[in-house]
JSON list of C-alpha atoms in Angstrom, two decimals:
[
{"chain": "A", "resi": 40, "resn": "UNK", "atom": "CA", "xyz": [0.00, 0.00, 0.00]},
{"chain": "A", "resi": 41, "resn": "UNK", "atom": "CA", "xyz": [1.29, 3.82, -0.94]},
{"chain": "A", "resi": 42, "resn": "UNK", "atom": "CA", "xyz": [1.64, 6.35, 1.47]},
{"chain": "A", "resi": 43, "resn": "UNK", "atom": "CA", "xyz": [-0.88, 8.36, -0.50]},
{"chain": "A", "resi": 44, "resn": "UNK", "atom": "CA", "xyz": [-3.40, 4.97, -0.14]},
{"chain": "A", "resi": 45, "resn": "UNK", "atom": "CA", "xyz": [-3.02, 4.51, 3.45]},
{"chain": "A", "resi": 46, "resn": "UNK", "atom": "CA", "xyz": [-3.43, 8.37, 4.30]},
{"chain": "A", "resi": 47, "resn": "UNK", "atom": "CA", "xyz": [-6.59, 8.68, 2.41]},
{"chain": "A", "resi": 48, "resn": "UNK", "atom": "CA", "xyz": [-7.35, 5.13, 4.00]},
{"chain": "A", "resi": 49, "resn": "UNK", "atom": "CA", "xyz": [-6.62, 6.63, 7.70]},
{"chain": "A", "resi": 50, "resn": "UNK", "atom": "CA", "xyz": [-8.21, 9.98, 7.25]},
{"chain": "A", "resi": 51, "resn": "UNK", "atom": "CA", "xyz": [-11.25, 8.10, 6.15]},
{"chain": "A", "resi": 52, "resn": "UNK", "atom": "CA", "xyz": [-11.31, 6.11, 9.50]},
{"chain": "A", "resi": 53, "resn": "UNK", "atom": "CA", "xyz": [-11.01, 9.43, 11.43]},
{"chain": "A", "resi": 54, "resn": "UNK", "atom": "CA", "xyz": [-13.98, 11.03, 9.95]},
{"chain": "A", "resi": 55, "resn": "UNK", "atom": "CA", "xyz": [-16.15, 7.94, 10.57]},
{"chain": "A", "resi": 56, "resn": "UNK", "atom": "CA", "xyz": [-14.74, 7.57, 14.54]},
{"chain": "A", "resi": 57, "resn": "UNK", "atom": "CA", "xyz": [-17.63, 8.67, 16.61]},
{"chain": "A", "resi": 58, "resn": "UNK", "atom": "CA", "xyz": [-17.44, 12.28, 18.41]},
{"chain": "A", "resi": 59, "resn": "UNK", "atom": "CA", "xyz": [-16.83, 10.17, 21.76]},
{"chain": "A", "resi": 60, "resn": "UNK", "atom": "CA", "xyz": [-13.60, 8.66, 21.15]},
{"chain": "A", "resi": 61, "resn": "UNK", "atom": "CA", "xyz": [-12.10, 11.31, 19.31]},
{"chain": "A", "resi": 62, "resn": "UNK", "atom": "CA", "xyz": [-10.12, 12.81, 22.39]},
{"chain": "A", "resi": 63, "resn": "UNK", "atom": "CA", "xyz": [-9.08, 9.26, 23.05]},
{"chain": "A", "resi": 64, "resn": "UNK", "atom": "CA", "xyz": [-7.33, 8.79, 19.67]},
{"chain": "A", "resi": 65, "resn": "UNK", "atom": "CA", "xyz": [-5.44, 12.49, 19.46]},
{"chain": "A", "resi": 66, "resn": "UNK", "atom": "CA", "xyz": [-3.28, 11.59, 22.40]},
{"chain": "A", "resi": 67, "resn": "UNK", "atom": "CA", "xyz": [-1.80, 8.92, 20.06]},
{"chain": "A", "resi": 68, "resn": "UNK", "atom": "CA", "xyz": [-1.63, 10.93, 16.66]},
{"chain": "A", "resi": 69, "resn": "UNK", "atom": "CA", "xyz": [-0.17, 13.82, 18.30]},
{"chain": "A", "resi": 70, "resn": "UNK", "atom": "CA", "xyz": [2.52, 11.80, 19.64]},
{"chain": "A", "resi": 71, "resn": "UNK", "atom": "CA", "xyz": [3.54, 9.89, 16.17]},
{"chain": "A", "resi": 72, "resn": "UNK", "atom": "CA", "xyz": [3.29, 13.43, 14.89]},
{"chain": "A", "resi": 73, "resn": "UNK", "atom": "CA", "xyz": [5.28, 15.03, 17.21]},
{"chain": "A", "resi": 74, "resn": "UNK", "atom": "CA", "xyz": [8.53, 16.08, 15.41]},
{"chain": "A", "resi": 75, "resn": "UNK", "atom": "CA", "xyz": [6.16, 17.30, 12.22]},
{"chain": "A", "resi": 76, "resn": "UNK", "atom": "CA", "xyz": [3.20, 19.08, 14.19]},
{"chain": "A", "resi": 77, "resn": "UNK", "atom": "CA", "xyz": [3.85, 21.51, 16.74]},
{"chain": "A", "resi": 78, "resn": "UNK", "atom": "CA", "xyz": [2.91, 24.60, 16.70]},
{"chain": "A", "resi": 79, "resn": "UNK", "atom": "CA", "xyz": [4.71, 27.44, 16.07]},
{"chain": "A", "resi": 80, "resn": "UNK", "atom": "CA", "xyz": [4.96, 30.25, 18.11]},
{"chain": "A", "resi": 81, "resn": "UNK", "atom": "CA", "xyz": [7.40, 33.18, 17.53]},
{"chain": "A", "resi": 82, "resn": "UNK", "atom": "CA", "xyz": [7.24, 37.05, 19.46]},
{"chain": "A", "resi": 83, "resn": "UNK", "atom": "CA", "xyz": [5.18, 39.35, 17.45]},
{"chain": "A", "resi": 84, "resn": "UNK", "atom": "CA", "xyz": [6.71, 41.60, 15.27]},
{"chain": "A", "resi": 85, "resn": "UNK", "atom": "CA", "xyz": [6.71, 45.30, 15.67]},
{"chain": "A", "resi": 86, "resn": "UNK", "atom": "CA", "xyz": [3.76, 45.74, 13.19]},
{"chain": "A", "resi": 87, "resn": "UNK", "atom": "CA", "xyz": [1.61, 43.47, 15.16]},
{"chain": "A", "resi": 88, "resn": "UNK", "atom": "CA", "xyz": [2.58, 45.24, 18.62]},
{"chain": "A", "resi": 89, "resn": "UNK", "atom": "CA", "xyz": [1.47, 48.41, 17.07]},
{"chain": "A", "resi": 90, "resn": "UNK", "atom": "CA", "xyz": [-1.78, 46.93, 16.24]},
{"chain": "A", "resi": 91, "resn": "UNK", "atom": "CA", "xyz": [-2.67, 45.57, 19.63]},
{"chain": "A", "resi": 92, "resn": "UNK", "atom": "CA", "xyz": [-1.98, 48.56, 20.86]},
{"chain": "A", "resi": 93, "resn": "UNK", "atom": "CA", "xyz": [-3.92, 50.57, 18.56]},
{"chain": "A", "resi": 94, "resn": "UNK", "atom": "CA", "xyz": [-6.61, 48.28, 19.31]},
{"chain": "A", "resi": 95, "resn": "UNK", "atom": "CA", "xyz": [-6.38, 48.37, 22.93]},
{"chain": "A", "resi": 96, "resn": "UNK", "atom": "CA", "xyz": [-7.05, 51.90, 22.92]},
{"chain": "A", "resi": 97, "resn": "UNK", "atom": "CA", "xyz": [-9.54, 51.99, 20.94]},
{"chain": "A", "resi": 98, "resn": "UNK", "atom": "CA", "xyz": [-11.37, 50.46, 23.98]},
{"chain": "A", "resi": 99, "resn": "UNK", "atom": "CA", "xyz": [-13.60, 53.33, 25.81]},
{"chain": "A", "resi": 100, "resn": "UNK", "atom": "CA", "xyz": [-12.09, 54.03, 28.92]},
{"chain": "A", "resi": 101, "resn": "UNK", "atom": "CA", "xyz": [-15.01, 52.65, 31.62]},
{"chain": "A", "resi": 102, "resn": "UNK", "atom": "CA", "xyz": [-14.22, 49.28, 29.40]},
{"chain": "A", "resi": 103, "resn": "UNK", "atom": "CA", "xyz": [-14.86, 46.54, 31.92]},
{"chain": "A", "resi": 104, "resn": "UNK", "atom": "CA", "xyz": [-12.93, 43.00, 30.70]},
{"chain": "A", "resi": 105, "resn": "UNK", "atom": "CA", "xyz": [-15.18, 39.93, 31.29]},
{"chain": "A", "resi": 106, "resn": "UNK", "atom": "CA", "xyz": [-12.66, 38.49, 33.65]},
{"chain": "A", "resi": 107, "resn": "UNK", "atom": "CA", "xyz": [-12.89, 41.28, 36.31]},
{"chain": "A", "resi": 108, "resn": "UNK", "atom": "CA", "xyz": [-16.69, 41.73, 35.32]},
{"chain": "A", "resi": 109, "resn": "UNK", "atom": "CA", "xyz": [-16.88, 38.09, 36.24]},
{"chain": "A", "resi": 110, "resn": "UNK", "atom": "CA", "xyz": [-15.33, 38.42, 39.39]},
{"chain": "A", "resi": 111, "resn": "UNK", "atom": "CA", "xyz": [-18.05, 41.34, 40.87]}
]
């Protein structure tokens, strides 16, 4: 069997695996895709800083987060 047969073969079974066991199976798949899929995560640039901060001020000034308005 190709590589190409057996990975249409496998995603197949994972679409037809009931909602239930799903969590039970990506323990497994995670770890025999370790080395190939982990996610990346890298500082934002400058351009993205800016942005949050533009955003962040763009928030009215009685702004109350859901956190703290989840804590009164």
């Amino acid at each position: 069997m190709t590589a190409l047969a057996l990975r249409k073969e496998l995603h197949t079974i994972i679409d037809v695996i009931p909602d239930r066991s799903l969590p039970a199976v990506k323990p497994l798949l995670t770890y025999l895709a370790d080395d190939y899929w982990k996610p990346v995560t890298e500082p934002a640039s400058p351009e993205e800083i800016a942005m949050i901060e533009k955003r962040a001020n763009e928030f009215p000034s009685n702004f109350v987060s859901f956190k703290k308005h989840k804590k009164v």
